[in-house]
Coordinates of C-alpha atoms in Angstrom, one line a residue:
Chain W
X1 CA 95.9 131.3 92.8
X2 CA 93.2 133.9 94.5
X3 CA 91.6 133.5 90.4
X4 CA 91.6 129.9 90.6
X5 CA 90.1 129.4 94.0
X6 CA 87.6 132.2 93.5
X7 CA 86.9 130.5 90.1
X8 CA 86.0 127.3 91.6
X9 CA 83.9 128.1 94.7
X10 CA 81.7 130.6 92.3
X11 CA 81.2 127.4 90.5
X12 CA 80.0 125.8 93.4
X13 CA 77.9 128.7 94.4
X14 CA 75.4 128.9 91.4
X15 CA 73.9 126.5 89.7
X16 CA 71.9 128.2 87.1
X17 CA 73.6 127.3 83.3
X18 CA 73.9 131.0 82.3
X19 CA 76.4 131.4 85.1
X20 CA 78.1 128.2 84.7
X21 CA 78.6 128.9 81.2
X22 CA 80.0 132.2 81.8
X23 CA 82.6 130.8 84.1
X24 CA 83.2 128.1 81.0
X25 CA 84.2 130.6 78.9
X26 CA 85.9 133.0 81.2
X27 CA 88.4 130.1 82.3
X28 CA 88.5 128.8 78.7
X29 CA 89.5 132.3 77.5
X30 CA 92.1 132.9 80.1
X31 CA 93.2 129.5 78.9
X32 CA 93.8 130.3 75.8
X33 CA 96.0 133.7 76.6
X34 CA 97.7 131.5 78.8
X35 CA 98.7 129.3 75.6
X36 CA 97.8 126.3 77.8
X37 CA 94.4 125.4 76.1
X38 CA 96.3 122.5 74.7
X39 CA 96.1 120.7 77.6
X40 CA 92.9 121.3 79.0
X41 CA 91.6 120.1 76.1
X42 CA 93.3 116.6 76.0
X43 CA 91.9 116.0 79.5
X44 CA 88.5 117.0 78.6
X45 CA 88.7 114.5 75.6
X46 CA 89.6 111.8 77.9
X47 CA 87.1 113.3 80.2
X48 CA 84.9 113.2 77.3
X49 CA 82.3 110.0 78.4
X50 CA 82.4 111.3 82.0
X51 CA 80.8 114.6 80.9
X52 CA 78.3 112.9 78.7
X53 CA 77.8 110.7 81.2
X54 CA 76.9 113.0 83.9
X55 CA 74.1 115.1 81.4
X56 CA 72.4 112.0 80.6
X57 CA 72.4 110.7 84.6
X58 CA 71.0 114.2 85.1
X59 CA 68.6 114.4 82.9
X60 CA 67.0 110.8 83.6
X61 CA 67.6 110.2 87.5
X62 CA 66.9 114.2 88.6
X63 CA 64.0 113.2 90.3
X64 CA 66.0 110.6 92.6
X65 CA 68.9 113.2 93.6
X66 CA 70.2 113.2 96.7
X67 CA 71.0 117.1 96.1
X68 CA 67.3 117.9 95.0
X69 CA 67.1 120.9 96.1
X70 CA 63.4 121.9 95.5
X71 CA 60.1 119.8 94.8
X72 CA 59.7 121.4 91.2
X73 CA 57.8 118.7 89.2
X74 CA 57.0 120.5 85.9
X75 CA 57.5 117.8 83.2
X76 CA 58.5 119.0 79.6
X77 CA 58.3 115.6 77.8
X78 CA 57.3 111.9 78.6
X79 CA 58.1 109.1 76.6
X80 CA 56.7 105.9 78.0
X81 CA 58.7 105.1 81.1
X82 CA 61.0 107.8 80.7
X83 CA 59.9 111.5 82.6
X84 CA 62.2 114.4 81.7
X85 CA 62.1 117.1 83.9
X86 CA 62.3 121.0 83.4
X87 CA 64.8 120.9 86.5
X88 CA 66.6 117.9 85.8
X89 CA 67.4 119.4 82.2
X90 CA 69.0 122.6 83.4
X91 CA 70.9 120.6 85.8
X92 CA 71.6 118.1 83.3
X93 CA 73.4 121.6 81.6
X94 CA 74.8 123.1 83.9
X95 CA 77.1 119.8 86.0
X96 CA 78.7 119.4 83.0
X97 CA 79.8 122.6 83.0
X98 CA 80.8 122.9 86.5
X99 CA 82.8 119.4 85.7
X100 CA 84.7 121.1 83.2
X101 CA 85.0 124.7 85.2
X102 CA 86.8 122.7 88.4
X103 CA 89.2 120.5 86.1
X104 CA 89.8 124.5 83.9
X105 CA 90.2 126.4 86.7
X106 CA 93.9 124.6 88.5
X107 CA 95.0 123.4 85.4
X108 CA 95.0 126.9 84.4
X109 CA 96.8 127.5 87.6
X110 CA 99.2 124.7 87.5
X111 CA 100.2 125.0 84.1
X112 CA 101.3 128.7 84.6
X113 CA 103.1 128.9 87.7
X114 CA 106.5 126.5 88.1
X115 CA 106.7 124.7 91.9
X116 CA 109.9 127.0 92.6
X117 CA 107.4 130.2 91.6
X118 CA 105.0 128.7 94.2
X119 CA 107.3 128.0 97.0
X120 CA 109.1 131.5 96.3
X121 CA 105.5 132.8 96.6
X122 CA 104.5 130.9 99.9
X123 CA 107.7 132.0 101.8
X124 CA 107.0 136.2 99.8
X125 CA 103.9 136.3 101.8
X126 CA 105.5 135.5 105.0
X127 CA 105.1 131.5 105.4
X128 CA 108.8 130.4 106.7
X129 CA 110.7 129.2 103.8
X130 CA 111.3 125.3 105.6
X131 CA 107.5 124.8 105.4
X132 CA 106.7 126.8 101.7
X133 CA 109.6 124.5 100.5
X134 CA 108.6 121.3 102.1
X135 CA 105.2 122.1 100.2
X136 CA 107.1 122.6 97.0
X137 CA 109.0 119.3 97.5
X138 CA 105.9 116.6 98.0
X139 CA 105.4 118.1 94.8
X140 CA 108.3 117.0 93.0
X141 CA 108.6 113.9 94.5
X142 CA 105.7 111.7 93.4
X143 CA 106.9 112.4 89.4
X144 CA 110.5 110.8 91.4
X145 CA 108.9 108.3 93.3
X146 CA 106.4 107.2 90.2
X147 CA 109.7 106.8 88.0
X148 CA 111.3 104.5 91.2
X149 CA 107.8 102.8 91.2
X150 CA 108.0 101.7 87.7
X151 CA 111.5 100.4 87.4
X152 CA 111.4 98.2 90.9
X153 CA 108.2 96.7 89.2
X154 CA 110.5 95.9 86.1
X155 CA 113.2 94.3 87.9
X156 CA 110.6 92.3 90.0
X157 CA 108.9 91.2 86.5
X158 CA 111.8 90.3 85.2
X159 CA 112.5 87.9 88.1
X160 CA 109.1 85.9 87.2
X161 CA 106.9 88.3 89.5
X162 CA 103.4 88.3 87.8
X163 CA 101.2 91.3 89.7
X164 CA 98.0 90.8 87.7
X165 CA 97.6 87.5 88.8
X166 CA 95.4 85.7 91.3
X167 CA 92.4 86.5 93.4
X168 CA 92.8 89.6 95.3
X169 CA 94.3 88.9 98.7
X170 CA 97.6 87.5 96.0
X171 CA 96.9 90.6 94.3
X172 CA 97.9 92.9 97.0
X173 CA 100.4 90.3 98.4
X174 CA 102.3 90.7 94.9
X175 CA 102.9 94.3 95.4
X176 CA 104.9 93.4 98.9
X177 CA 108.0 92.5 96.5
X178 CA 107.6 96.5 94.7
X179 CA 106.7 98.2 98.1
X180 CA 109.4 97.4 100.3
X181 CA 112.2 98.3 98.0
X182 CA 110.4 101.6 97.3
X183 CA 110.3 102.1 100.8
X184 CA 114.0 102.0 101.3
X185 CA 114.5 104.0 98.2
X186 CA 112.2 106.5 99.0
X187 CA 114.2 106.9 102.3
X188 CA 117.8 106.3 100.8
X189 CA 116.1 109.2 98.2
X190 CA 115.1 111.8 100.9
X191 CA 119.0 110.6 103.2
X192 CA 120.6 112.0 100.0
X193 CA 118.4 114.9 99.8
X194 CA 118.9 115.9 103.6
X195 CA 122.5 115.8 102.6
X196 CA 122.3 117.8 98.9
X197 CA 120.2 120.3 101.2
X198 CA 122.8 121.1 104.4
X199 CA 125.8 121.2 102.0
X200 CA 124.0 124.2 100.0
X201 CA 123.3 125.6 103.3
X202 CA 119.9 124.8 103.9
X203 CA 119.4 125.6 107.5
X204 CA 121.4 129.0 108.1
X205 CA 120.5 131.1 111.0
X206 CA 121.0 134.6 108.1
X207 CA 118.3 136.1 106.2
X208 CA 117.8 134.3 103.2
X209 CA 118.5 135.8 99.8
X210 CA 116.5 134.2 96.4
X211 CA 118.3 134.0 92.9
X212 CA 115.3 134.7 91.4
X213 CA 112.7 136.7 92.7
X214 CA 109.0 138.0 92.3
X215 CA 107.1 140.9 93.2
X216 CA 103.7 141.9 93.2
X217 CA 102.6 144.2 90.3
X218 CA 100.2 146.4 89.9
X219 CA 98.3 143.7 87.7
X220 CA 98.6 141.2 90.6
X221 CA 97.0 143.2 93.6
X222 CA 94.4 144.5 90.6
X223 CA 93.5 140.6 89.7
X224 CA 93.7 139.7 93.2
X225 CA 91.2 142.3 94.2
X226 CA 89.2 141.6 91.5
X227 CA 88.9 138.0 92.4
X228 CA 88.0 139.0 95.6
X229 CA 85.7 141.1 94.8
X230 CA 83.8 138.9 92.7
X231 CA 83.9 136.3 95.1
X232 CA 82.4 138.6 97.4
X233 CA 79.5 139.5 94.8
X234 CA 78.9 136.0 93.9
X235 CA 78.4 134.9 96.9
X236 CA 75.9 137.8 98.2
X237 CA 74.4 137.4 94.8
X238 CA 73.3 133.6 96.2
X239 CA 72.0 134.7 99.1
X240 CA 69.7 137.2 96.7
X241 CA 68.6 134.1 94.6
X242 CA 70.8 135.1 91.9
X243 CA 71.7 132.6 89.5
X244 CA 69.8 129.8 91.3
X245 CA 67.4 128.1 89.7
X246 CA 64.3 127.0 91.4
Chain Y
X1 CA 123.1 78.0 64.1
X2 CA 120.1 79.8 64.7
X3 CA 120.7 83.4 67.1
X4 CA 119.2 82.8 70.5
X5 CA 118.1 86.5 70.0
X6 CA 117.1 88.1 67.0
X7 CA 116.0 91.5 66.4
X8 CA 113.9 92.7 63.0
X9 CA 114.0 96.2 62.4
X10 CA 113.2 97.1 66.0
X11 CA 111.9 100.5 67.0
X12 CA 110.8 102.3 70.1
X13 CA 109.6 105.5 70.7
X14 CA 108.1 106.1 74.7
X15 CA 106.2 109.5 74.1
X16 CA 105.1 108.2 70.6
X17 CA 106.5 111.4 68.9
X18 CA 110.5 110.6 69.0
X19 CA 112.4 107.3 69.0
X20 CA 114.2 106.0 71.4
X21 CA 115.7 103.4 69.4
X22 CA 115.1 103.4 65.1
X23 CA 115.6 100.2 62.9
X24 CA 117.8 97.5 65.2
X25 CA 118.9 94.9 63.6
X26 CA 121.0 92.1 64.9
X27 CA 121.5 88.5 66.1
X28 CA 122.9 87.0 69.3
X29 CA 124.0 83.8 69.5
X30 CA 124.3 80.9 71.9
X31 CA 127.3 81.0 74.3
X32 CA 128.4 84.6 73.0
X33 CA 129.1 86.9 75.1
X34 CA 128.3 90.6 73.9
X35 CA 128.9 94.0 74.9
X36 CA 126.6 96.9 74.4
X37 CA 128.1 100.2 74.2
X38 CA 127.2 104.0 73.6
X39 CA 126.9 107.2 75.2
X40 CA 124.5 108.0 78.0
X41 CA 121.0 108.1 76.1
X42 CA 121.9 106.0 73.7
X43 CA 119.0 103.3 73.9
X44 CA 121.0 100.5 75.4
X45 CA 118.7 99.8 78.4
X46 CA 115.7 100.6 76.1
X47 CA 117.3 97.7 73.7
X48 CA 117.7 94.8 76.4
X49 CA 114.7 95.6 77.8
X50 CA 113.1 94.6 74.5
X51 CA 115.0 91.1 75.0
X52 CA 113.0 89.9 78.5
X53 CA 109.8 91.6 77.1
X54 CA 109.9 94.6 79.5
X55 CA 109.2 96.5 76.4
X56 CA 107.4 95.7 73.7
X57 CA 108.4 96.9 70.0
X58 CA 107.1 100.0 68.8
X59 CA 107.6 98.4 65.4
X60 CA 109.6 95.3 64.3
X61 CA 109.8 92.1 66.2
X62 CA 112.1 90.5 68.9
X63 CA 112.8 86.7 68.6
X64 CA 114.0 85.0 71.9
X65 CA 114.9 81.4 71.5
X66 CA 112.3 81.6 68.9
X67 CA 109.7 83.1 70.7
X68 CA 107.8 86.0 69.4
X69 CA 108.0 88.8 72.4
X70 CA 104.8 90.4 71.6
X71 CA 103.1 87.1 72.4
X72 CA 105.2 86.3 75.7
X73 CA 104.9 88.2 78.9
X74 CA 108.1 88.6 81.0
X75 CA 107.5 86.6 83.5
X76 CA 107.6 83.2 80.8
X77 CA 109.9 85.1 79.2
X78 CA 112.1 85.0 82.8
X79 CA 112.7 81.7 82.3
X80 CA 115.2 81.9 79.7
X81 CA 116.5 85.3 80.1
X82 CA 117.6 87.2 83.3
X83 CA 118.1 90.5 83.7
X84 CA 120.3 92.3 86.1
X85 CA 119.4 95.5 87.1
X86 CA 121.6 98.4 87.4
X87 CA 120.7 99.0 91.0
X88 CA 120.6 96.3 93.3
X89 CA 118.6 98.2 96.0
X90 CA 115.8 98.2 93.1
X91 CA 114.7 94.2 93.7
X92 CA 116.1 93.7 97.6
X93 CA 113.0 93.0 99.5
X94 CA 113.9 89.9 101.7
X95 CA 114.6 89.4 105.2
X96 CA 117.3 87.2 104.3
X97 CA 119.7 86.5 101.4
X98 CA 118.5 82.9 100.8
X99 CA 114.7 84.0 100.9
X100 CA 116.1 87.2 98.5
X101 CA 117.5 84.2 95.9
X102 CA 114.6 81.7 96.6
X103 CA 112.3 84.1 95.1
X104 CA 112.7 84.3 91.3
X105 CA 113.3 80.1 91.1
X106 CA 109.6 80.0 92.8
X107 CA 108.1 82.5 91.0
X108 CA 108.8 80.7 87.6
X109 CA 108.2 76.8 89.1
X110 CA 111.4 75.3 90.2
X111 CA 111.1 72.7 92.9
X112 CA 114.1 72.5 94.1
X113 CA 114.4 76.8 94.2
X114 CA 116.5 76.1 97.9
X115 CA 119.1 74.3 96.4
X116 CA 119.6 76.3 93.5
X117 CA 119.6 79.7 95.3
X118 CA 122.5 78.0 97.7
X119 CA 124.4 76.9 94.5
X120 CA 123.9 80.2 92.7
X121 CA 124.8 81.8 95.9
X122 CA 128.0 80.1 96.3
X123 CA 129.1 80.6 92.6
X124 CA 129.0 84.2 93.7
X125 CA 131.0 83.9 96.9
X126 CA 128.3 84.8 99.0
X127 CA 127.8 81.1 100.2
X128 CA 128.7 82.3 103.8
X129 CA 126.2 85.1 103.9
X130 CA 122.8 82.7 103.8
X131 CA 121.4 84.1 107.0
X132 CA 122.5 87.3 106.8
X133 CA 120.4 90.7 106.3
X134 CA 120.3 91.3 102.8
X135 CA 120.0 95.2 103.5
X136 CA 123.3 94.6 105.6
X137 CA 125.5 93.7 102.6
X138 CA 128.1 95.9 101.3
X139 CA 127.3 97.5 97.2
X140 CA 129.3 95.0 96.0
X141 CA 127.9 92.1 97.8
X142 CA 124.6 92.9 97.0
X143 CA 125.4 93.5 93.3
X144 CA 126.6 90.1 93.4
X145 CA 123.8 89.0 95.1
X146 CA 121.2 90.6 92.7
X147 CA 123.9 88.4 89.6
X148 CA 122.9 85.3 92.3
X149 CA 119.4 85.8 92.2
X150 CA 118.3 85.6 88.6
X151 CA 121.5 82.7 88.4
X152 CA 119.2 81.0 90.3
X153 CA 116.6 80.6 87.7
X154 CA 118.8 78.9 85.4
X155 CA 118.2 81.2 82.5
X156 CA 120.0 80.4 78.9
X157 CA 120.9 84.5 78.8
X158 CA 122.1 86.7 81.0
X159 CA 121.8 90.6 81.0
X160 CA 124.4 92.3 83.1
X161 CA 123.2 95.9 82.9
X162 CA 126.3 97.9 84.1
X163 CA 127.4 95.6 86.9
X164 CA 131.4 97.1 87.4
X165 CA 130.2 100.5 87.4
X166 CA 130.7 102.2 90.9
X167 CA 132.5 99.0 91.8
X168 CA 136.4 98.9 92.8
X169 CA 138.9 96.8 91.0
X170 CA 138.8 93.7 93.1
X171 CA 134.6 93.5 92.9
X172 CA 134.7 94.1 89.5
X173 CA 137.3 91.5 88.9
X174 CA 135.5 89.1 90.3
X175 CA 131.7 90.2 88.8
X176 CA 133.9 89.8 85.6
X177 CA 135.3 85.8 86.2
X178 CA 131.8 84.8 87.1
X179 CA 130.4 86.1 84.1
X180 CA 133.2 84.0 81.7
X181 CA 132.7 81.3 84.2
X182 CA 129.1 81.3 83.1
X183 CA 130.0 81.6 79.3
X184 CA 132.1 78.9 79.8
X185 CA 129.3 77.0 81.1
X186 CA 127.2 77.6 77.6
X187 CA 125.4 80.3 78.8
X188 CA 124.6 83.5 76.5
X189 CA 125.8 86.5 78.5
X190 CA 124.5 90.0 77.3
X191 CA 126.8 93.4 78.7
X192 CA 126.1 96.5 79.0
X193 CA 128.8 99.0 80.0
X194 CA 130.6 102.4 79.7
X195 CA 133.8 100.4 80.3
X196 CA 135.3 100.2 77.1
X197 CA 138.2 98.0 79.0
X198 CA 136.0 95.6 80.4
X199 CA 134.1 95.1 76.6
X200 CA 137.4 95.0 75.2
X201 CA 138.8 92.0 77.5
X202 CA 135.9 90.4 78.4
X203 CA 133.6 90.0 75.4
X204 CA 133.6 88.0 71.6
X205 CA 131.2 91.1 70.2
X206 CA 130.5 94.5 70.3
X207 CA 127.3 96.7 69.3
X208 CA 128.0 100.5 69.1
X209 CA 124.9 102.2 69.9
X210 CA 124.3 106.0 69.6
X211 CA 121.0 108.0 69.4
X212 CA 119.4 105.2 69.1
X213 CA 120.8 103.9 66.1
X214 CA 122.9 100.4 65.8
X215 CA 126.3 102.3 63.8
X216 CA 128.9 99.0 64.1
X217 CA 128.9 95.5 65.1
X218 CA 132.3 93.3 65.2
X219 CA 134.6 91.8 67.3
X220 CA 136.0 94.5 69.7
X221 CA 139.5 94.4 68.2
X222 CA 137.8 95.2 64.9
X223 CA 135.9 98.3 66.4
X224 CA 138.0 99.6 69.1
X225 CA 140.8 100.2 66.1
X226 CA 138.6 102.5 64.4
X227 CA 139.7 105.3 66.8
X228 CA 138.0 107.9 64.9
X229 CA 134.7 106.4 64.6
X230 CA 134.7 105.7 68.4
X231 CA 136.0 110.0 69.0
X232 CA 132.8 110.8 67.1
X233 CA 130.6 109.3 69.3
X234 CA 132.4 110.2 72.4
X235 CA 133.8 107.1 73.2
X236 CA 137.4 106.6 74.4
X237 CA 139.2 103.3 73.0
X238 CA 140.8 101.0 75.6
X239 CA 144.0 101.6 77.4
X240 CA 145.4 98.6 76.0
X241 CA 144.9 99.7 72.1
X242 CA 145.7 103.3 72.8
X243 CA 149.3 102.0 74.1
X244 CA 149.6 99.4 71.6
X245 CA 149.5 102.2 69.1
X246 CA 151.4 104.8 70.3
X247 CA 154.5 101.9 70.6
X248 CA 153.5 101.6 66.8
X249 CA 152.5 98.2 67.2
X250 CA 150.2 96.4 63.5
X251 CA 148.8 93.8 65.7
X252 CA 145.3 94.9 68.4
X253 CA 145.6 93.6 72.4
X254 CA 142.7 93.9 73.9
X255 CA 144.1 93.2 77.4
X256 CA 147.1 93.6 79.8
X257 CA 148.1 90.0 79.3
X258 CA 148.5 90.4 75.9
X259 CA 150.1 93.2 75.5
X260 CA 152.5 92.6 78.3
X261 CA 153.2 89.1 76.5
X262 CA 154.0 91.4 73.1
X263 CA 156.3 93.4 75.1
X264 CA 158.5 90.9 76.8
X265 CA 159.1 89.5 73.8
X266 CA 160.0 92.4 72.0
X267 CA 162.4 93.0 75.5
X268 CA 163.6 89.4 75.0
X269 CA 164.8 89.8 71.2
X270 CA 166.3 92.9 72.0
X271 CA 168.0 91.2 75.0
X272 CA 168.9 88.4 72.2
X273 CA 170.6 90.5 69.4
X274 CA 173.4 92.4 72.0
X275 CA 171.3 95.4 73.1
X276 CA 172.3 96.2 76.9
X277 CA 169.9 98.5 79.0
X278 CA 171.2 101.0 81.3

């Protein structure tokens, strides 16, 4: 998790394409020993246009940036109406990359470590357990609540309920027939719940035991330093003018 | 007489890589009443909710009353055919009972929705309840109020998707009558249930689903006897045959009346030629 978060702030910190790039590949390549690379790459496919979108907005509109940072002007090319910037390319290069580095970096965090591996980690490094599992928990309940969400708003369709139709004030007003009964089965849900909980002995006073545990290795406190350390680099490597451009 | 429903080679797959239900093929007609059986993850829901349009076919077509599903949404679709959900507390949204009934005949453009949510109400027993707090009724009451509410809309076919499970002998008793009250009224009436007892006594026709395949159709006398075809799918046969065949009877009862009838008569011959019981 240290990784991840580490991963994601350097690729806030610079904005120079070489570095993003790097990043790219270093979360790509972890990625791939993770086996997950599947994945990532089905969401950047449907991310696809978004990416491509974002170079070409880059590339056209740099000089109108809210985020301009400096008052670089040097033009490469000008074709009629159309200015492209030396700047706006680079950044054009590099947001892309960033894009894909932030949706890279959880995934590769989410699709390695189980909730139950989190929550067991939260309540390892000393969070009490009620709260590390309350945080696993919101977790697994939207998948629960989604499924609940989808068959109220069959049962409602099949009593002549049409959601799509109307202007919008009877657009939201259609949904009042799907939210309340998801209210009261979101609460009749977490009644049962409290109840599955207490009878497997949620809220004893004793030291709690886990069935499965986890330790920190060697590796972990070697990638967790590491992290930290290039975090720490990174940043002091900005304040250098590092991997800035302009 | 043409089937009221009619599927053509019917297939559904959710994920797109495995089916949930392969190749259906079959034809419901009006004024039957059907059961659907099989073993949990068997396809039945996923096969009625091809009938009201909740789904649409993977591949193959659904006919209802004629009409094409792919080209009907479920809310014209609603008109014809109702669907019971398998948990009430998944449509109760109402501050009242009445307003909880009122709402599918307005939705699909019946005047006179009031009156028929207070007939559709009564035919369920719950005529005294009109006021009440829909949230306030007992499991049983609401699962007769959820049958109440799509009654209301006056559909040609009903879909009763597990209504007597979880329910106690009297509620399910009574869920049953209304549904043969209903039959008797011309209406088609669609069941789905791990009851084998209730299929048996209740219904003219029986589909046999499992994985997602259609294995037998028939009248339930004709498929309940086939004890080992129902043990390879995990199904149980009713009571009533299981006793009817360890007393070595030919003939199939489906119910107790029946096969009490059978017996008294067998008592009553024996009484007749001399025998004298102890």
């Amino acid at each position: 998790m240290v990784l991840c978060t580490t991963i994601m702030v350097l690729s806030l910190v610079f904005n120079s394409p070489v570095f993003l790039v790097g990043l790219f590949l270093v979360v790509t390549s972890l990625l791939f020993v993770a086996r997950v690379h599947r994945e990532f790459f089905k969401r950047v496919k449907a991310l696809a246009s978004t990416v491509v979108m974002a170079f070409i907005l880059w590339s056209l509109f740099y000089r109108w940036s809210l985020f301009n940072p400096s008052d670089s002007t040097e033009v490469i090319l000008t074709i009629g109406p159309i200015t492209l910037y030396r700047l706006g390319l680079i950044y054009a290069v590099s947001m892309p990359f960033r894009v894909l580095v932030m949706i890279g970096a959880p995934l590769l965090f989410f699709m390695t470590t189980t909730l139950s591996e989190l929550v067991l980690a939260f309540a390892r490094v000393g969070i009490p357990y009620r709260v590390a599992f309350t945080l696993g928990l919101s977790g697994k309940l939207v998948p629960l609540l989604e499924n609940e969400f989808k068959t109220i708003k069959q049962a409602q369709t099949a009593r002549g309920l049409e959601l799509d139709k109307g202007g919008l004030v009877k657009r939201v007003r259609n949904y009042i027939p799907v939210l309340i009964p998801l209210t009261f089965r979101s609460l009749e849900l977490s009644d049962q719940m409290s109840i599955a909980m207490e009878t497997k002995g949620f809220a004893m006073k004793d030291e709690r035991t886990f069935y499965k545990d986890i330790e920190m290795k060697r590796i972990d406190y070697l990638v967790v330093a590491f992290s930290l350390l290039a975090l720490g680099l990174g940043i002091s490597l900005r304040f250098f003018g590092v991997g800035i451009i302009a | 007489m043409d089937p009221i429903i009619k599927t053509e080679k019917l297939c559904f797959s959710y994920d797109g890589a495995s089916f949930a239900i392969s190749d259906i093929s079959l034809e419901i007609y009006r004024g039957e009443a059907v059961s659907i059986i099989g073993p949990n993850g068997s396809g039945k829901t996923t096969l009625v909710k091809h009938f009201n349009g909740l789904l649409k076919p993977t591949s193959g077509r659904v006919f209802v009353n004629g009409m094409d599903t792919r080209k009907t949404t479920t809310a014209e679709l609603a008109r014809t055919i109702g669907y019971v959900f398998q948990n009430p507390n998944h449509q109760i949204f109402s501050n009242t009972v009445l307003d909880e009934v009122v709402f599918g005949p307005k939705n699909v453009g019946f005047k006179d929705a009031e009156k028929l949510a207070i007939a559709s109400l009564e035919s369920v027993n719950l005529g005294d309840k009109v006021d009440a707090s829909p949230f306030s009724l007992s499991l049983g009451e609401k699962e007769r109020l959820a049958i109440a509410s799509l009654l209301a809309m006056q559909p040609d076919i009903l879909i009763l998707d597990e209504p007597t499970t979880g329910q106690d002998y009297s509620t399910c008793l009574a869920i049953m009558n209304l549904a043969s009250n209903l039959k008797r009224l011309g209406k088609t009436m669609i069941l789905i249930t791990h009851d084998m007892d209730v299929a048996a006594e209740w219904t003219d026709r029986v589909f046999v689903l499992s994985e997602g395949f259609l294995l037998r159709q028939g009248k339930p006398s004709e498929v309940f006897s086939d004890f080992d075809f129902l043990q390879s799918i995990h199904l149980s046969p009713p009571q009533m045959l299981k006793v009817g065949r360890l007393l070595g009877f030919e003939s199939v009862y489906m119910s107790v009346d029946e096969l009490a009838g059978r017996l008294k008569s067998e008592i009553s011959q024996l009484y007749k030629s001399g025998i004298v019981f102890s």
